[in-house]
């Protein structure tokens, strides 16, 4: 027997009156787990079902790391030029404009200074949504200026890498950023100012070949893809099958390229514990055991 009966037949709803489920209420992880979007956000964008770390950008990382999400953004209006007049399927200037409109970002990195657990910290965070997090002149310049700010004010520096590599539209100019950023990090080292590198998914190409692997401590999120060339390119070049888990954060840690892997929920606590220890600062009460 039916649970209910229609009292009126032939009911139709006009298209404009139909209610669709709003987009973004649910998230499906690569392993097929379905997670409520609000729950995902409250869990630092980590799937509670399988621990999968969803790709996020500078907005979310700043929310996680800076106290009360309060910070001062550095060089926020710096934008790329097109000295090479580069054009592939579209002009580089048009590609930049499209990326800026789509992401509401000026380029593939944002830099800021603020308090993290009550202590000053300079952070440069890359955004993969802006032309694949590619490293061009602006990325290198903003990281260099952020390092200068850390150097001048004797503040620890952190870079969060999320990049497909150097930006091909700027050719050699983008490759120059590898040396430029590395030189600035050397200045921090000479001054005894800590530099933390966090590798997230993905960290590849020139980013890996420069600042992403030059930290006083190199850390990563679980499952992050980290390498110079992608697994397919390495396989085709060497003609050999790659070991299981090749270029994952776990594989790199096992082979000595990373110091530790930390879930995003513990990130703020872990980096501040490290800074407190290396700078001989008092430990927070929750770190002290009897």
CSV table of C-alpha atoms in Angstrom, one decimal:
chain,number,residue,atom,x,y,z
A,1,UNK,CA,0.0,0.0,0.0
A,2,UNK,CA,1.3,3.5,-0.9
A,3,UNK,CA,2.3,5.7,2.0
A,4,UNK,CA,0.4,8.6,0.4
A,5,UNK,CA,-2.0,9.4,-2.4
A,6,UNK,CA,-2.0,12.4,-4.7
A,7,UNK,CA,-5.1,14.5,-4.1
A,8,UNK,CA,-4.5,16.3,-7.4
A,9,UNK,CA,-3.2,14.8,-10.6
A,10,UNK,CA,-1.0,16.3,-13.3
A,11,UNK,CA,0.9,18.6,-11.0
A,12,UNK,CA,3.7,20.4,-12.8
A,13,UNK,CA,6.2,23.0,-11.5
A,14,UNK,CA,7.4,25.8,-13.7
A,15,UNK,CA,11.1,25.7,-14.4
A,16,UNK,CA,11.8,29.0,-12.7
A,17,UNK,CA,10.2,27.6,-9.5
A,18,UNK,CA,12.2,24.4,-9.3
A,19,UNK,CA,14.7,24.3,-6.4
A,20,UNK,CA,18.1,22.8,-7.1
A,21,UNK,CA,20.5,21.7,-4.3
A,22,UNK,CA,23.0,24.6,-3.9
A,23,UNK,CA,26.4,23.8,-5.2
A,24,UNK,CA,29.2,23.2,-2.6
A,25,UNK,CA,27.1,21.5,0.1
A,26,UNK,CA,29.0,18.3,-0.4
A,27,UNK,CA,32.5,17.4,-1.3
A,28,UNK,CA,33.6,14.1,-2.8
A,29,UNK,CA,37.2,13.1,-2.0
A,30,UNK,CA,39.3,11.1,-4.6
A,31,UNK,CA,38.7,7.9,-2.6
A,32,UNK,CA,34.9,8.4,-3.1
A,33,UNK,CA,34.1,9.7,0.4
A,34,UNK,CA,31.3,12.2,0.6
A,35,UNK,CA,31.8,15.0,3.2
A,36,UNK,CA,29.6,17.8,4.2
A,37,UNK,CA,31.2,21.1,3.0
A,38,UNK,CA,30.6,22.9,6.3
A,39,UNK,CA,32.1,20.0,8.2
A,40,UNK,CA,35.1,20.0,5.8
A,41,UNK,CA,35.7,23.7,6.4
A,42,UNK,CA,35.6,23.2,10.2
A,43,UNK,CA,38.1,20.4,9.9
A,44,UNK,CA,40.7,22.6,8.2
A,45,UNK,CA,39.6,21.3,4.7
A,46,UNK,CA,40.7,17.8,5.6
A,47,UNK,CA,38.2,14.9,4.9
A,48,UNK,CA,37.4,13.3,8.3
A,49,UNK,CA,36.5,10.1,6.4
A,50,UNK,CA,39.9,9.4,4.9
A,51,UNK,CA,42.3,12.2,5.9
A,52,UNK,CA,42.5,13.6,2.4
A,53,UNK,CA,43.9,17.1,2.3
A,54,UNK,CA,41.8,19.2,-0.1
A,55,UNK,CA,43.8,21.8,-2.0
A,56,UNK,CA,43.4,25.2,-0.5
A,57,UNK,CA,44.9,28.7,-1.1
A,58,UNK,CA,46.4,31.6,0.7
A,59,UNK,CA,43.1,32.7,2.1
A,60,UNK,CA,42.5,29.5,3.9
A,61,UNK,CA,46.2,29.1,5.1
A,62,UNK,CA,46.2,32.6,6.5
A,63,UNK,CA,43.0,31.8,8.4
A,64,UNK,CA,44.7,28.7,9.8
A,65,UNK,CA,48.0,30.2,10.7
A,66,UNK,CA,47.4,33.8,11.7
A,67,UNK,CA,45.8,34.5,15.1
A,68,UNK,CA,42.1,35.6,14.5
A,69,UNK,CA,42.9,35.8,10.8
A,70,UNK,CA,44.6,39.2,11.4
A,71,UNK,CA,47.6,40.1,9.2
A,72,UNK,CA,49.1,42.8,7.1
A,73,UNK,CA,49.5,41.9,3.4
A,74,UNK,CA,52.8,42.9,1.8
A,75,UNK,CA,53.1,44.2,-1.8
A,76,UNK,CA,49.5,43.3,-2.5
A,77,UNK,CA,49.3,45.2,-5.8
A,78,UNK,CA,52.4,43.9,-7.5
A,79,UNK,CA,51.5,42.5,-10.9
A,80,UNK,CA,53.3,40.9,-13.9
A,81,UNK,CA,54.3,42.7,-17.1
A,82,UNK,CA,54.8,41.0,-20.5
A,83,UNK,CA,58.4,42.0,-21.5
A,84,UNK,CA,58.6,39.0,-23.9
A,85,UNK,CA,55.3,39.8,-25.7
A,86,UNK,CA,54.5,36.1,-25.2
A,87,UNK,CA,51.6,34.5,-27.0
A,88,UNK,CA,50.5,30.9,-27.3
A,89,UNK,CA,46.8,30.1,-27.6
A,90,UNK,CA,46.2,33.6,-26.2
A,91,UNK,CA,48.3,36.6,-25.3
A,92,UNK,CA,50.1,36.4,-21.9
A,93,UNK,CA,48.5,39.8,-20.9
A,94,UNK,CA,45.0,38.3,-21.6
A,95,UNK,CA,45.9,35.1,-19.6
A,96,UNK,CA,47.0,37.3,-16.7
A,97,UNK,CA,43.8,39.3,-16.9
A,98,UNK,CA,41.6,36.2,-17.0
A,99,UNK,CA,43.4,34.7,-14.0
A,100,UNK,CA,43.1,37.8,-12.0
A,101,UNK,CA,39.4,38.1,-12.7
A,102,UNK,CA,38.7,34.4,-12.0
A,103,UNK,CA,40.7,34.2,-8.8
A,104,UNK,CA,40.5,37.7,-7.5
A,105,UNK,CA,44.3,37.5,-7.0
A,106,UNK,CA,47.1,39.6,-8.5
A,107,UNK,CA,49.5,36.7,-9.0
A,108,UNK,CA,50.4,33.2,-7.7
A,109,UNK,CA,51.6,34.2,-4.3
A,110,UNK,CA,50.5,36.4,-1.4
A,111,UNK,CA,52.8,37.5,1.3
A,112,UNK,CA,51.8,38.8,4.8
A,113,UNK,CA,53.0,39.4,8.3
A,114,UNK,CA,51.0,38.8,11.5
A,115,UNK,CA,50.9,37.0,14.8
A,116,UNK,CA,50.9,33.2,15.0
A,117,UNK,CA,50.3,31.9,18.6
A,118,UNK,CA,51.2,35.4,19.7
A,119,UNK,CA,54.5,35.7,17.9
A,120,UNK,CA,55.4,37.5,14.7
A,121,UNK,CA,55.6,35.5,11.5
A,122,UNK,CA,56.1,36.4,7.8
A,123,UNK,CA,54.3,34.0,5.4
A,124,UNK,CA,54.5,33.7,1.6
A,125,UNK,CA,51.7,31.4,0.4
A,126,UNK,CA,51.3,30.3,-3.2
A,127,UNK,CA,47.9,29.9,-4.9
A,128,UNK,CA,47.6,27.0,-7.4
A,129,UNK,CA,44.4,28.5,-8.8
A,130,UNK,CA,46.5,31.3,-10.4
A,131,UNK,CA,48.0,29.8,-13.6
A,132,UNK,CA,48.9,26.6,-11.8
A,133,UNK,CA,50.8,28.4,-9.0
A,134,UNK,CA,53.5,29.1,-11.6
A,135,UNK,CA,56.6,31.0,-10.5
A,136,UNK,CA,57.2,34.2,-12.5
A,137,UNK,CA,58.9,37.5,-11.8
A,138,UNK,CA,56.2,38.7,-9.4
A,139,UNK,CA,56.3,35.5,-7.3
A,140,UNK,CA,60.1,35.7,-7.0
A,141,UNK,CA,60.0,39.4,-6.3
A,142,UNK,CA,57.3,39.1,-3.6
A,143,UNK,CA,59.1,36.3,-1.9
A,144,UNK,CA,62.3,38.3,-2.0
A,145,UNK,CA,60.6,41.3,-0.5
A,146,UNK,CA,59.0,39.2,2.2
A,147,UNK,CA,62.4,37.8,3.1
A,148,UNK,CA,63.7,41.4,3.3
A,149,UNK,CA,60.9,42.2,5.6
A,150,UNK,CA,61.7,39.2,7.8
A,151,UNK,CA,65.4,40.1,7.7
A,152,UNK,CA,64.9,43.8,8.6
A,153,UNK,CA,62.5,43.0,11.5
A,154,UNK,CA,64.2,39.8,12.6
A,155,UNK,CA,61.0,37.8,12.1
A,156,UNK,CA,60.8,34.0,11.2
A,157,UNK,CA,59.9,33.4,7.6
A,158,UNK,CA,57.6,30.6,6.2
A,159,UNK,CA,56.9,29.7,2.5
A,160,UNK,CA,53.9,27.5,1.6
A,161,UNK,CA,54.6,26.0,-1.8
A,162,UNK,CA,51.9,24.9,-4.1
A,163,UNK,CA,53.1,25.1,-7.7
A,164,UNK,CA,53.4,23.5,-11.1
A,165,UNK,CA,56.9,25.1,-11.5
A,166,UNK,CA,58.4,28.1,-13.4
A,167,UNK,CA,56.1,30.1,-15.6
A,168,UNK,CA,56.9,29.4,-19.2
A,169,UNK,CA,55.4,32.7,-20.4
A,170,UNK,CA,58.3,34.5,-18.8
A,171,UNK,CA,61.0,32.0,-20.0
A,172,UNK,CA,64.4,32.8,-18.5
A,173,UNK,CA,63.0,35.6,-16.4
A,174,UNK,CA,61.1,33.0,-14.4
A,175,UNK,CA,64.2,30.8,-14.1
A,176,UNK,CA,66.1,33.8,-12.6
A,177,UNK,CA,63.8,33.7,-9.6
A,178,UNK,CA,65.3,30.4,-8.5
A,179,UNK,CA,68.6,32.1,-7.8
A,180,UNK,CA,67.0,35.3,-6.6
A,181,UNK,CA,64.9,33.6,-3.9
A,182,UNK,CA,67.7,31.3,-2.9
A,183,UNK,CA,70.1,34.2,-2.4
A,184,UNK,CA,67.6,35.9,-0.1
A,185,UNK,CA,67.1,32.7,2.0
A,186,UNK,CA,70.9,32.5,2.3
A,187,UNK,CA,70.8,36.0,3.8
A,188,UNK,CA,68.2,34.9,6.4
A,189,UNK,CA,70.4,31.9,7.3
A,190,UNK,CA,73.5,34.2,7.7
A,191,UNK,CA,71.4,36.4,10.1
A,192,UNK,CA,70.2,33.4,12.1
A,193,UNK,CA,66.5,34.0,11.2
A,194,UNK,CA,64.5,30.7,10.9
A,195,UNK,CA,63.0,29.8,7.6
A,196,UNK,CA,60.3,27.1,7.4
A,197,UNK,CA,59.3,25.5,4.1
A,198,UNK,CA,55.9,23.7,3.8
A,199,UNK,CA,55.4,21.6,0.7
A,200,UNK,CA,51.8,21.0,-0.2
A,201,UNK,CA,50.1,19.3,-3.1
A,202,UNK,CA,51.6,19.8,-5.7
A,203,UNK,CA,55.1,21.2,-5.2
A,204,UNK,CA,57.0,20.6,-8.5
A,205,UNK,CA,59.4,22.1,-11.0
A,206,UNK,CA,61.5,25.2,-10.3
A,207,UNK,CA,59.8,25.7,-6.9
A,208,UNK,CA,61.1,22.4,-5.7
A,209,UNK,CA,64.5,23.2,-7.2
A,210,UNK,CA,64.8,26.3,-5.2
A,211,UNK,CA,63.1,27.7,-2.1
A,212,UNK,CA,60.8,24.7,-1.4
A,213,UNK,CA,63.8,22.5,-0.4
A,214,UNK,CA,66.0,25.1,1.3
A,215,UNK,CA,64.2,25.4,4.6
A,216,UNK,CA,65.9,25.1,8.0
A,217,UNK,CA,63.2,22.6,8.4
A,218,UNK,CA,61.3,21.1,5.4
A,219,UNK,CA,57.8,19.8,6.2
A,220,UNK,CA,54.8,18.6,4.1
A,221,UNK,CA,51.2,17.8,4.3
A,222,UNK,CA,50.2,14.1,4.1
A,223,UNK,CA,50.0,12.7,0.6
A,224,UNK,CA,51.4,15.8,-1.1
A,225,UNK,CA,53.0,15.3,-4.6
A,226,UNK,CA,56.5,16.7,-4.4
A,227,UNK,CA,59.2,16.5,-7.1
A,228,UNK,CA,60.9,18.2,-9.9
A,229,UNK,CA,59.4,16.5,-13.0
A,230,UNK,CA,56.2,14.6,-12.8
A,231,UNK,CA,56.1,10.8,-12.4
A,232,UNK,CA,55.2,10.2,-16.0
A,233,UNK,CA,58.2,12.3,-17.3
A,234,UNK,CA,60.6,10.5,-14.9
A,235,UNK,CA,59.3,7.1,-16.0
A,236,UNK,CA,59.6,8.0,-19.7
A,237,UNK,CA,63.0,9.4,-19.3
A,238,UNK,CA,64.5,6.6,-17.2
A,239,UNK,CA,62.6,3.8,-18.9
A,240,UNK,CA,62.0,2.2,-15.5
A,241,UNK,CA,59.0,1.6,-13.4
A,242,UNK,CA,58.8,3.8,-10.4
A,243,UNK,CA,58.6,2.5,-6.8
A,244,UNK,CA,55.2,2.6,-5.1
A,245,UNK,CA,54.4,6.0,-3.6
A,246,UNK,CA,57.1,7.7,-5.6
A,247,UNK,CA,57.2,11.5,-5.1
A,248,UNK,CA,54.6,11.4,-2.3
A,249,UNK,CA,55.5,13.3,1.0
A,250,UNK,CA,55.7,9.9,2.7
A,251,UNK,CA,58.2,8.6,0.2
A,252,UNK,CA,60.4,11.8,0.4
A,253,UNK,CA,60.4,11.7,4.2
A,254,UNK,CA,61.5,8.0,4.2
A,255,UNK,CA,64.4,9.0,1.9
A,256,UNK,CA,65.5,12.0,3.9
A,257,UNK,CA,64.2,14.9,1.9
A,258,UNK,CA,61.7,16.0,4.6
A,259,UNK,CA,62.0,16.5,8.3
A,260,UNK,CA,58.4,15.6,9.1
A,261,UNK,CA,54.8,15.4,7.8
A,262,UNK,CA,52.0,17.1,9.7
A,263,UNK,CA,48.3,17.0,9.2
A,264,UNK,CA,46.8,20.5,8.6
A,265,UNK,CA,45.0,20.4,11.9
A,266,UNK,CA,48.3,20.4,13.8
A,267,UNK,CA,50.2,22.7,11.5
A,268,UNK,CA,50.0,25.9,13.5
A,269,UNK,CA,50.9,24.1,16.7
A,270,UNK,CA,53.9,22.3,15.1
A,271,UNK,CA,55.5,25.2,13.4
A,272,UNK,CA,55.2,27.4,16.6
A,273,UNK,CA,56.7,24.6,18.7
A,274,UNK,CA,59.6,24.3,16.3
A,275,UNK,CA,60.1,28.1,16.4
A,276,UNK,CA,59.9,28.3,20.2
A,277,UNK,CA,62.5,25.5,20.5
A,278,UNK,CA,65.0,26.9,17.9
A,279,UNK,CA,64.6,30.5,19.2
A,280,UNK,CA,64.8,29.5,22.8
A,281,UNK,CA,61.3,31.0,23.5
A,282,UNK,CA,59.2,29.9,26.4
A,283,UNK,CA,57.0,26.9,25.5
A,284,UNK,CA,53.2,27.3,25.6
A,285,UNK,CA,51.7,25.5,28.6
A,286,UNK,CA,50.2,22.8,26.5
A,287,UNK,CA,53.7,21.7,25.4
A,288,UNK,CA,55.0,21.4,29.0
A,289,UNK,CA,54.8,18.0,30.7
A,290,UNK,CA,55.5,17.3,34.3
